[in-house]
């Protein structure tokens, strides 16, 4: 299934879920200022009323809503409230951007192939938490980030796009994390553009991309002397 633009002519309507500062939200907001970007943020939603990302959204003139999960009797009530807010805003694609709540199978299935996440590793390597330290401990030469469609299994689902970051000999988890975050800010808008342009089709557990999509040059780490 490929998503089709609606709402503002030529613009796919995004809902962005956050829990904190919203740096990837800011990357999406920055991208939407370009006239040729094929998506717009219709709603920013947080489970925390004090999430800094809400002010980022309001500063950009984007509707922002806090739905503290503690105000609801249980997870189904909370997720139904989120879904109502997203659907009332006409959201077509939900983007997780530092949303620190595990989503139920009901929510994932309801938004199936309309729900994406950005994860700080080159999936399927290092799902879960502490990805940067685990990458260093494993001695990998490349680390990075992945945008993928969400499935009920944690950090699984069809991969839309990835960005690779070379691991340096002197890296710590913090320095590696900072470089991966810079890559995330480039990758997330790129992946959203591909989806909004109708160039991504989900077939089984694969996201199939329509071209032309030139490949990057081969990267070596360490580079030859």
PDB file of C-alpha atoms in Angstrom:
ATOM      1  CA  UNK A   1       0.000   0.000   0.000  1.00  0.00           C
ATOM      2  CA  UNK A   2       1.311   3.439  -0.928  1.00  0.00           C
ATOM      3  CA  UNK A   3      -0.097   6.522   0.783  1.00  0.00           C
ATOM      4  CA  UNK A   4      -1.865   9.132  -1.325  1.00  0.00           C
ATOM      5  CA  UNK A   5      -1.654  12.861  -0.648  1.00  0.00           C
ATOM      6  CA  UNK A   6      -4.743  14.775   0.457  1.00  0.00           C
ATOM      7  CA  UNK A   7      -5.544  17.856   2.525  1.00  0.00           C
ATOM      8  CA  UNK A   8      -3.478  20.770   1.279  1.00  0.00           C
ATOM      9  CA  UNK A   9      -2.964  20.022  -2.413  1.00  0.00           C
ATOM     10  CA  UNK A  10       0.121  17.866  -2.795  1.00  0.00           C
ATOM     11  CA  UNK A  11       0.756  17.594   0.960  1.00  0.00           C
ATOM     12  CA  UNK A  12       0.586  14.468   3.106  1.00  0.00           C
ATOM     13  CA  UNK A  13      -0.680  15.279   6.610  1.00  0.00           C
ATOM     14  CA  UNK A  14       1.654  14.156   9.386  1.00  0.00           C
ATOM     15  CA  UNK A  15       0.998  13.540  13.048  1.00  0.00           C
ATOM     16  CA  UNK A  16       4.165  13.582  15.158  1.00  0.00           C
ATOM     17  CA  UNK A  17       4.233  11.855  18.558  1.00  0.00           C
ATOM     18  CA  UNK A  18       6.836  13.076  21.057  1.00  0.00           C
ATOM     19  CA  UNK A  19       7.708  12.820  24.722  1.00  0.00           C
ATOM     20  CA  UNK A  20      10.612  15.255  25.068  1.00  0.00           C
ATOM     21  CA  UNK A  21      12.668  17.897  23.330  1.00  0.00           C
ATOM     22  CA  UNK A  22      11.534  17.033  19.808  1.00  0.00           C
ATOM     23  CA  UNK A  23      14.784  17.399  17.841  1.00  0.00           C
ATOM     24  CA  UNK A  24      13.547  15.076  15.095  1.00  0.00           C
ATOM     25  CA  UNK A  25      10.259  16.970  15.156  1.00  0.00           C
ATOM     26  CA  UNK A  26      12.275  20.119  14.486  1.00  0.00           C
ATOM     27  CA  UNK A  27      13.957  18.436  11.538  1.00  0.00           C
ATOM     28  CA  UNK A  28      10.535  17.638  10.093  1.00  0.00           C
ATOM     29  CA  UNK A  29       9.256  21.153  10.765  1.00  0.00           C
ATOM     30  CA  UNK A  30      12.319  22.609   9.044  1.00  0.00           C
ATOM     31  CA  UNK A  31      11.779  20.355   6.036  1.00  0.00           C
ATOM     32  CA  UNK A  32       8.149  21.399   5.669  1.00  0.00           C
ATOM     33  CA  UNK A  33       9.156  25.035   5.176  1.00  0.00           C
ATOM     34  CA  UNK A  34      10.476  24.139   1.718  1.00  0.00           C
ATOM     35  CA  UNK A  35       7.726  24.811  -0.872  1.00  0.00           C
ATOM     36  CA  UNK A  36       8.438  21.533  -2.654  1.00  0.00           C
ATOM     37  CA  UNK A  37       8.295  19.325   0.455  1.00  0.00           C
ATOM     38  CA  UNK A  38       5.314  17.007  -0.077  1.00  0.00           C
ATOM     39  CA  UNK A  39       4.119  16.793   3.540  1.00  0.00           C
ATOM     40  CA  UNK A  40       2.965  19.072   6.340  1.00  0.00           C
ATOM     41  CA  UNK A  41       2.709  18.569  10.091  1.00  0.00           C
ATOM     42  CA  UNK A  42      -0.979  18.649  10.987  1.00  0.00           C
ATOM     43  CA  UNK A  43      -0.638  17.806  14.691  1.00  0.00           C
ATOM     44  CA  UNK A  44       2.059  17.308  17.320  1.00  0.00           C
ATOM     45  CA  UNK A  45       0.936  15.166  20.221  1.00  0.00           C
ATOM     46  CA  UNK A  46       2.769  14.409  23.475  1.00  0.00           C
ATOM     47  CA  UNK A  47       2.070  12.189  26.450  1.00  0.00           C
ATOM     48  CA  UNK A  48       3.873  14.775  28.623  1.00  0.00           C
ATOM     49  CA  UNK A  49       2.497  18.271  29.165  1.00  0.00           C
ATOM     50  CA  UNK A  50       5.973  19.718  29.727  1.00  0.00           C
ATOM     51  CA  UNK A  51       7.574  18.257  26.586  1.00  0.00           C
ATOM     52  CA  UNK A  52       9.742  20.966  25.030  1.00  0.00           C
ATOM     53  CA  UNK A  53       8.737  19.812  21.570  1.00  0.00           C
ATOM     54  CA  UNK A  54       5.219  21.156  22.099  1.00  0.00           C
ATOM     55  CA  UNK A  55       6.614  24.685  22.182  1.00  0.00           C
ATOM     56  CA  UNK A  56       8.673  23.971  19.067  1.00  0.00           C
ATOM     57  CA  UNK A  57       5.434  23.086  17.292  1.00  0.00           C
ATOM     58  CA  UNK A  58       3.500  26.078  18.587  1.00  0.00           C
ATOM     59  CA  UNK A  59       6.368  28.357  17.612  1.00  0.00           C
ATOM     60  CA  UNK A  60       6.047  27.029  14.076  1.00  0.00           C
ATOM     61  CA  UNK A  61       2.289  27.613  14.047  1.00  0.00           C
ATOM     62  CA  UNK A  62       1.503  23.903  14.223  1.00  0.00           C
ATOM     63  CA  UNK A  63      -1.308  22.574  16.464  1.00  0.00           C
ATOM     64  CA  UNK A  64       0.179  20.896  19.546  1.00  0.00           C
ATOM     65  CA  UNK A  65      -1.702  18.815  22.082  1.00  0.00           C
ATOM     66  CA  UNK A  66      -0.697  17.246  25.392  1.00  0.00           C
ATOM     67  CA  UNK A  67      -2.495  14.063  26.392  1.00  0.00           C
ATOM     68  CA  UNK A  68      -0.780  12.942  29.616  1.00  0.00           C
ATOM     69  CA  UNK A  69      -1.089   9.177  29.745  1.00  0.00           C
ATOM     70  CA  UNK A  70      -1.491   9.280  33.524  1.00  0.00           C
ATOM     71  CA  UNK A  71      -4.826  11.029  33.041  1.00  0.00           C
ATOM     72  CA  UNK A  72      -6.343   7.903  31.489  1.00  0.00           C
ATOM     73  CA  UNK A  73      -7.579   4.777  33.211  1.00  0.00           C
ATOM     74  CA  UNK A  74      -5.519   2.436  31.059  1.00  0.00           C
ATOM     75  CA  UNK A  75      -3.544   2.138  27.837  1.00  0.00           C
ATOM     76  CA  UNK A  76      -6.601   1.446  25.617  1.00  0.00           C
ATOM     77  CA  UNK A  77      -8.287   4.658  26.798  1.00  0.00           C
ATOM     78  CA  UNK A  78      -5.087   6.646  26.224  1.00  0.00           C
ATOM     79  CA  UNK A  79      -4.492   5.244  22.754  1.00  0.00           C
ATOM     80  CA  UNK A  80      -8.096   5.726  21.723  1.00  0.00           C
ATOM     81  CA  UNK A  81      -7.823   9.380  22.765  1.00  0.00           C
ATOM     82  CA  UNK A  82      -4.638   9.733  20.700  1.00  0.00           C
ATOM     83  CA  UNK A  83      -6.298   8.120  17.716  1.00  0.00           C
ATOM     84  CA  UNK A  84      -9.320  10.406  17.923  1.00  0.00           C
ATOM     85  CA  UNK A  85      -7.067  13.472  18.041  1.00  0.00           C
ATOM     86  CA  UNK A  86      -4.971  12.275  15.103  1.00  0.00           C
ATOM     87  CA  UNK A  87      -7.999  11.393  12.996  1.00  0.00           C
ATOM     88  CA  UNK A  88      -9.778  14.645  13.846  1.00  0.00           C
ATOM     89  CA  UNK A  89      -6.688  16.453  12.519  1.00  0.00           C
ATOM     90  CA  UNK A  90      -6.851  14.451   9.281  1.00  0.00           C
ATOM     91  CA  UNK A  91      -3.508  12.749   9.919  1.00  0.00           C
ATOM     92  CA  UNK A  92      -2.486  10.242   7.253  1.00  0.00           C
ATOM     93  CA  UNK A  93       0.987   9.265   8.493  1.00  0.00           C
ATOM     94  CA  UNK A  94       2.016   9.048  12.154  1.00  0.00           C
ATOM     95  CA  UNK A  95       5.698   9.719  12.877  1.00  0.00           C
ATOM     96  CA  UNK A  96       7.181   8.589  16.184  1.00  0.00           C
ATOM     97  CA  UNK A  97       9.886  11.046  17.225  1.00  0.00           C
ATOM     98  CA  UNK A  98      11.110  10.197  20.686  1.00  0.00           C
ATOM     99  CA  UNK A  99       7.730   8.957  21.883  1.00  0.00           C
ATOM    100  CA  UNK A 100       8.594   7.046  25.054  1.00  0.00           C
ATOM    101  CA  UNK A 101       5.555   4.805  25.395  1.00  0.00           C
ATOM    102  CA  UNK A 102       5.217   1.258  24.140  1.00  0.00           C
ATOM    103  CA  UNK A 103       2.281   1.060  21.759  1.00  0.00           C
ATOM    104  CA  UNK A 104      -0.285  -1.714  21.939  1.00  0.00           C
ATOM    105  CA  UNK A 105      -0.976  -4.147  19.093  1.00  0.00           C
ATOM    106  CA  UNK A 106      -4.352  -2.425  18.703  1.00  0.00           C
ATOM    107  CA  UNK A 107      -2.785   0.968  17.987  1.00  0.00           C
ATOM    108  CA  UNK A 108      -0.103  -0.507  15.721  1.00  0.00           C
ATOM    109  CA  UNK A 109      -2.684  -2.489  13.750  1.00  0.00           C
ATOM    110  CA  UNK A 110      -5.066   0.463  13.512  1.00  0.00           C
ATOM    111  CA  UNK A 111      -2.292   2.577  11.921  1.00  0.00           C
ATOM    112  CA  UNK A 112      -0.653  -0.290  10.039  1.00  0.00           C
ATOM    113  CA  UNK A 113       1.516   0.998   7.168  1.00  0.00           C
ATOM    114  CA  UNK A 114       0.668   4.551   8.316  1.00  0.00           C
ATOM    115  CA  UNK A 115       2.985   4.551  11.356  1.00  0.00           C
ATOM    116  CA  UNK A 116       6.763   5.006  11.160  1.00  0.00           C
ATOM    117  CA  UNK A 117       9.606   5.282  13.658  1.00  0.00           C
ATOM    118  CA  UNK A 118      13.248   6.338  13.622  1.00  0.00           C
ATOM    119  CA  UNK A 119      15.592   4.055  15.558  1.00  0.00           C
ATOM    120  CA  UNK A 120      19.249   4.813  16.406  1.00  0.00           C
ATOM    121  CA  UNK A 121      20.876   1.767  14.841  1.00  0.00           C
ATOM    122  CA  UNK A 122      21.152   0.014  11.506  1.00  0.00           C
ATOM    123  CA  UNK A 123      18.312  -2.434  12.061  1.00  0.00           C
ATOM    124  CA  UNK A 124      18.031  -5.339  12.431  1.00  0.00           C
ATOM    125  CA  UNK A 125      21.242  -4.791  14.413  1.00  0.00           C
ATOM    126  CA  UNK A 126      20.824  -3.480  17.965  1.00  0.00           C
ATOM    127  CA  UNK A 127      17.078  -3.205  18.481  1.00  0.00           C
ATOM    128  CA  UNK A 128      15.962  -1.818  21.817  1.00  0.00           C
ATOM    129  CA  UNK A 129      17.944   0.541  24.042  1.00  0.00           C
ATOM    130  CA  UNK A 130      21.599   1.481  24.624  1.00  0.00           C
ATOM    131  CA  UNK A 131      22.300   1.056  20.929  1.00  0.00           C
ATOM    132  CA  UNK A 132      25.418   3.239  20.804  1.00  0.00           C
ATOM    133  CA  UNK A 133      27.275   1.467  23.613  1.00  0.00           C
ATOM    134  CA  UNK A 134      26.245  -1.912  22.229  1.00  0.00           C
ATOM    135  CA  UNK A 135      27.612  -0.928  18.821  1.00  0.00           C
ATOM    136  CA  UNK A 136      30.916   0.080  20.391  1.00  0.00           C
ATOM    137  CA  UNK A 137      31.063  -3.120  22.439  1.00  0.00           C
ATOM    138  CA  UNK A 138      30.475  -5.172  19.286  1.00  0.00           C
ATOM    139  CA  UNK A 139      33.310  -3.392  17.481  1.00  0.00           C
ATOM    140  CA  UNK A 140      31.275  -2.473  14.404  1.00  0.00           C
ATOM    141  CA  UNK A 141      32.843  -0.023  11.946  1.00  0.00           C
ATOM    142  CA  UNK A 142      29.515   1.513  10.926  1.00  0.00           C
ATOM    143  CA  UNK A 143      26.581   2.467  13.098  1.00  0.00           C
ATOM    144  CA  UNK A 144      23.617   4.633  12.122  1.00  0.00           C
ATOM    145  CA  UNK A 145      19.856   4.976  12.126  1.00  0.00           C
ATOM    146  CA  UNK A 146      16.807   3.466  10.476  1.00  0.00           C
ATOM    147  CA  UNK A 147      13.346   4.708   9.528  1.00  0.00           C
ATOM    148  CA  UNK A 148      10.911   1.803   9.492  1.00  0.00           C
ATOM    149  CA  UNK A 149       7.215   1.023   9.554  1.00  0.00           C
ATOM    150  CA  UNK A 150       6.104  -0.028  13.016  1.00  0.00           C
ATOM    151  CA  UNK A 151       4.990  -3.535  13.895  1.00  0.00           C
ATOM    152  CA  UNK A 152       4.018  -4.992  17.268  1.00  0.00           C
ATOM    153  CA  UNK A 153       7.468  -6.525  17.724  1.00  0.00           C
ATOM    154  CA  UNK A 154       9.849  -3.853  19.060  1.00  0.00           C
ATOM    155  CA  UNK A 155      11.998  -2.135  16.407  1.00  0.00           C
ATOM    156  CA  UNK A 156      10.834  -4.365  13.602  1.00  0.00           C
ATOM    157  CA  UNK A 157       8.870  -3.727  10.433  1.00  0.00           C
ATOM    158  CA  UNK A 158       9.676  -2.810   6.834  1.00  0.00           C
ATOM    159  CA  UNK A 159      12.744  -0.596   6.491  1.00  0.00           C
ATOM    160  CA  UNK A 160      12.218   2.602   4.489  1.00  0.00           C
ATOM    161  CA  UNK A 161      15.664   4.199   4.684  1.00  0.00           C
ATOM    162  CA  UNK A 162      18.920   4.088   6.622  1.00  0.00           C
ATOM    163  CA  UNK A 163      21.888   6.358   7.267  1.00  0.00           C
ATOM    164  CA  UNK A 164      25.324   4.935   8.124  1.00  0.00           C
ATOM    165  CA  UNK A 165      27.798   6.725  10.388  1.00  0.00           C
ATOM    166  CA  UNK A 166      31.447   5.606  10.613  1.00  0.00           C
ATOM    167  CA  UNK A 167      32.593   4.591  14.072  1.00  0.00           C
ATOM    168  CA  UNK A 168      35.813   6.324  15.129  1.00  0.00           C
ATOM    169  CA  UNK A 169      38.479   4.712  17.305  1.00  0.00           C
ATOM    170  CA  UNK A 170      38.093   7.336  20.030  1.00  0.00           C
ATOM    171  CA  UNK A 171      34.279   7.286  20.084  1.00  0.00           C
ATOM    172  CA  UNK A 172      32.293   7.086  23.282  1.00  0.00           C
ATOM    173  CA  UNK A 173      28.584   6.338  23.428  1.00  0.00           C
ATOM    174  CA  UNK A 174      27.963  10.078  23.747  1.00  0.00           C
ATOM    175  CA  UNK A 175      30.072  11.174  20.774  1.00  0.00           C
ATOM    176  CA  UNK A 176      28.668   8.417  18.602  1.00  0.00           C
ATOM    177  CA  UNK A 177      25.136   9.278  19.693  1.00  0.00           C
ATOM    178  CA  UNK A 178      25.643  12.920  18.704  1.00  0.00           C
ATOM    179  CA  UNK A 179      26.764  12.001  15.184  1.00  0.00           C
ATOM    180  CA  UNK A 180      23.945   9.513  14.742  1.00  0.00           C
ATOM    181  CA  UNK A 181      21.447  12.172  15.847  1.00  0.00           C
ATOM    182  CA  UNK A 182      22.753  14.504  13.128  1.00  0.00           C
ATOM    183  CA  UNK A 183      22.145  11.706  10.639  1.00  0.00           C
ATOM    184  CA  UNK A 184      18.624  11.180  12.010  1.00  0.00           C
ATOM    185  CA  UNK A 185      17.815  14.813  11.284  1.00  0.00           C
ATOM    186  CA  UNK A 186      18.697  14.236   7.639  1.00  0.00           C
ATOM    187  CA  UNK A 187      17.163  10.787   7.312  1.00  0.00           C
ATOM    188  CA  UNK A 188      13.694  11.341   8.775  1.00  0.00           C
ATOM    189  CA  UNK A 189      12.621  14.099   6.355  1.00  0.00           C
ATOM    190  CA  UNK A 190      14.135  12.105   3.472  1.00  0.00           C
ATOM    191  CA  UNK A 191      12.098   9.022   4.387  1.00  0.00           C
ATOM    192  CA  UNK A 192       8.915  11.067   4.828  1.00  0.00           C
ATOM    193  CA  UNK A 193       9.476  12.625   1.409  1.00  0.00           C
ATOM    194  CA  UNK A 194       9.758   9.176  -0.193  1.00  0.00           C
ATOM    195  CA  UNK A 195       6.507   8.072   1.436  1.00  0.00           C
ATOM    196  CA  UNK A 196       4.665  11.310   0.647  1.00  0.00           C
ATOM    197  CA  UNK A 197       5.710  11.124  -2.988  1.00  0.00           C
ATOM    198  CA  UNK A 198       4.134   7.674  -3.207  1.00  0.00           C
ATOM    199  CA  UNK A 199       7.479   6.003  -3.842  1.00  0.00           C
ATOM    200  CA  UNK A 200       7.178   3.465  -1.008  1.00  0.00           C
ATOM    201  CA  UNK A 201       4.966   0.409  -1.178  1.00  0.00           C
ATOM    202  CA  UNK A 202       4.747  -2.139   1.635  1.00  0.00           C
ATOM    203  CA  UNK A 203       4.817  -5.714   0.397  1.00  0.00           C
ATOM    204  CA  UNK A 204       4.817  -8.245   3.217  1.00  0.00           C
ATOM    205  CA  UNK A 205       7.662  -7.259   5.516  1.00  0.00           C
ATOM    206  CA  UNK A 206       9.528  -5.207   2.919  1.00  0.00           C
ATOM    207  CA  UNK A 207       9.224  -1.592   1.878  1.00  0.00           C
ATOM    208  CA  UNK A 208       9.710  -1.498  -1.885  1.00  0.00           C
ATOM    209  CA  UNK A 209      11.070   1.751  -3.300  1.00  0.00           C
ATOM    210  CA  UNK A 210      10.269   3.124  -6.734  1.00  0.00           C
ATOM    211  CA  UNK A 211      13.094   4.880  -8.600  1.00  0.00           C
ATOM    212  CA  UNK A 212      14.985   6.667  -9.763  1.00  0.00           C
ATOM    213  CA  UNK A 213      16.963   6.360  -6.540  1.00  0.00           C
ATOM    214  CA  UNK A 214      20.712   6.619  -7.152  1.00  0.00           C
ATOM    215  CA  UNK A 215      22.853   4.586  -4.769  1.00  0.00           C
ATOM    216  CA  UNK A 216      25.592   6.195  -2.661  1.00  0.00           C
ATOM    217  CA  UNK A 217      29.197   5.285  -3.287  1.00  0.00           C
ATOM    218  CA  UNK A 218      30.671   2.351  -1.397  1.00  0.00           C
ATOM    219  CA  UNK A 219      32.061   3.441   1.978  1.00  0.00           C
ATOM    220  CA  UNK A 220      35.003   1.745   3.700  1.00  0.00           C
ATOM    221  CA  UNK A 221      35.963   2.075   7.353  1.00  0.00           C
ATOM    222  CA  UNK A 222      38.895   2.213   7.849  1.00  0.00           C
ATOM    223  CA  UNK A 223      39.676   3.718   4.471  1.00  0.00           C
ATOM    224  CA  UNK A 224      42.599   2.309   2.511  1.00  0.00           C
ATOM    225  CA  UNK A 225      45.948   3.972   3.186  1.00  0.00           C
TER     226      UNK A 225
END
